């Protein structure tokens, strides 16, 4: 494998800000474009949501939001962009506002999914509260789903069913019955990825260093559990041998992209070993679009965003 720089651009404003600002997110329909939100320290009156070319870094469209975007849901025609106190329904191509929702908005949502033309499902990671938001009436109903924390989220599995990641287990949510059912408990985890096959990978939470009987500390390798079947609690453990904070999964589910700050490792699942590693010299890893073999690094001090392409040969 080898890596090369595709482009570098200097943005006008910062695009980071912990959980309050969405990570760069690839367009699920047109994978040659991605979305960013202006983040912390951006003047209120100037904050925008932006669409950029993944090929060149050129800005393709933007819309004034006057607040940061926390999460989005995109489909063929639309984007639902969730802010702390509002929800914007945008045209996916132009980012023009179709509708703006301001009443009874659940505050500080971290995950959003589209149910139908009238309903959104939203989750607050830290409170563990699940909301159904009815768009025509701007009314929401709340349901306590979990204790909250890192590793929480939701994914649609069937027309009437969602898989909820609770940070220490998995729940099934039925839209029709408005009920939650526990599928399995899990070791505490800080991140999850669901593959195209439905297989689920979780990053187990543990200290980065462990002490032996004599008090000597050594680095702990991060561990991933891969669930072939959550309902049957079937999983296998993956121990790459390095400490990392985040991971992504390739579309064919053969590679794990592991990263921490400016360090990148690529772990081959068929070979059970790290097959590539790289240290970036001018910025930390902000996000990885694994299906495109793209790494985005960011230098916050000068708002420098760089796109890197990884090639097999």
PDB file of C-alpha atoms in Angstrom, residues 1 193-202 224-229 236 238 247-258 266-273 275 290-293:
ATOM      1  CA  UNK A   1       0.000   0.000   0.000  1.00  0.00           C
ATOM      2  CA  UNK A 193     -19.409   0.312  13.100  1.00  0.00           C
ATOM      3  CA  UNK A 194     -22.026  -1.727  11.280  1.00  0.00           C
ATOM      4  CA  UNK A 195     -20.790  -3.292   8.037  1.00  0.00           C
ATOM      5  CA  UNK A 196     -22.731  -3.689   4.808  1.00  0.00           C
ATOM      6  CA  UNK A 197     -23.333  -7.334   5.716  1.00  0.00           C
ATOM      7  CA  UNK A 198     -24.937  -6.361   9.028  1.00  0.00           C
ATOM      8  CA  UNK A 199     -21.920  -7.488  11.039  1.00  0.00           C
ATOM      9  CA  UNK A 200     -21.225  -5.174  13.988  1.00  0.00           C
ATOM     10  CA  UNK A 201     -17.799  -4.121  15.298  1.00  0.00           C
ATOM     11  CA  UNK A 202     -17.321  -2.393  18.669  1.00  0.00           C
ATOM     12  CA  UNK A 224     -12.374  -4.784  18.825  1.00  0.00           C
ATOM     13  CA  UNK A 225     -15.190  -7.286  19.078  1.00  0.00           C
ATOM     14  CA  UNK A 226     -16.834  -8.375  15.833  1.00  0.00           C
ATOM     15  CA  UNK A 227     -20.416  -9.657  16.171  1.00  0.00           C
ATOM     16  CA  UNK A 228     -21.594 -11.972  13.422  1.00  0.00           C
ATOM     17  CA  UNK A 229     -24.922 -12.282  15.274  1.00  0.00           C
ATOM     18  CA  UNK A 236     -14.814 -12.811  18.004  1.00  0.00           C
ATOM     19  CA  UNK A 238      -9.577  -8.691  17.332  1.00  0.00           C
ATOM     20  CA  UNK A 247     -11.667   2.917  13.650  1.00  0.00           C
ATOM     21  CA  UNK A 248     -13.452   2.590  10.327  1.00  0.00           C
ATOM     22  CA  UNK A 249     -14.370  -0.467   8.242  1.00  0.00           C
ATOM     23  CA  UNK A 250     -13.850  -0.936   4.489  1.00  0.00           C
ATOM     24  CA  UNK A 251     -16.865  -1.651   2.300  1.00  0.00           C
ATOM     25  CA  UNK A 252     -15.788  -5.246   1.649  1.00  0.00           C
ATOM     26  CA  UNK A 253     -15.204  -5.685   5.409  1.00  0.00           C
ATOM     27  CA  UNK A 254     -11.629  -6.867   4.861  1.00  0.00           C
ATOM     28  CA  UNK A 255      -9.810  -3.866   6.338  1.00  0.00           C
ATOM     29  CA  UNK A 256      -9.984  -1.925   9.580  1.00  0.00           C
ATOM     30  CA  UNK A 257      -8.634   1.626   9.494  1.00  0.00           C
ATOM     31  CA  UNK A 258      -7.319   2.338  13.010  1.00  0.00           C
ATOM     32  CA  UNK A 266      -4.577  -0.542   8.455  1.00  0.00           C
ATOM     33  CA  UNK A 267      -5.407  -3.995   9.769  1.00  0.00           C
ATOM     34  CA  UNK A 268      -6.247  -6.849   7.402  1.00  0.00           C
ATOM     35  CA  UNK A 269      -8.966  -9.113   8.796  1.00  0.00           C
ATOM     36  CA  UNK A 270      -8.189 -12.022   6.412  1.00  0.00           C
ATOM     37  CA  UNK A 271      -4.464 -11.828   7.286  1.00  0.00           C
ATOM     38  CA  UNK A 272      -4.990 -10.995  10.995  1.00  0.00           C
ATOM     39  CA  UNK A 273      -2.242  -8.391  10.972  1.00  0.00           C
ATOM     40  CA  UNK A 275      -0.487  -4.354   6.696  1.00  0.00           C
ATOM     41  CA  UNK A 290     -13.000   3.867   4.300  1.00  0.00           C
ATOM     42  CA  UNK A 291     -15.084   2.821   1.292  1.00  0.00           C
ATOM     43  CA  UNK A 292     -13.175   5.387  -0.784  1.00  0.00           C
ATOM     44  CA  UNK A 293      -9.804   4.736   0.942  1.00  0.00           C
TER      45      UNK A 293
END
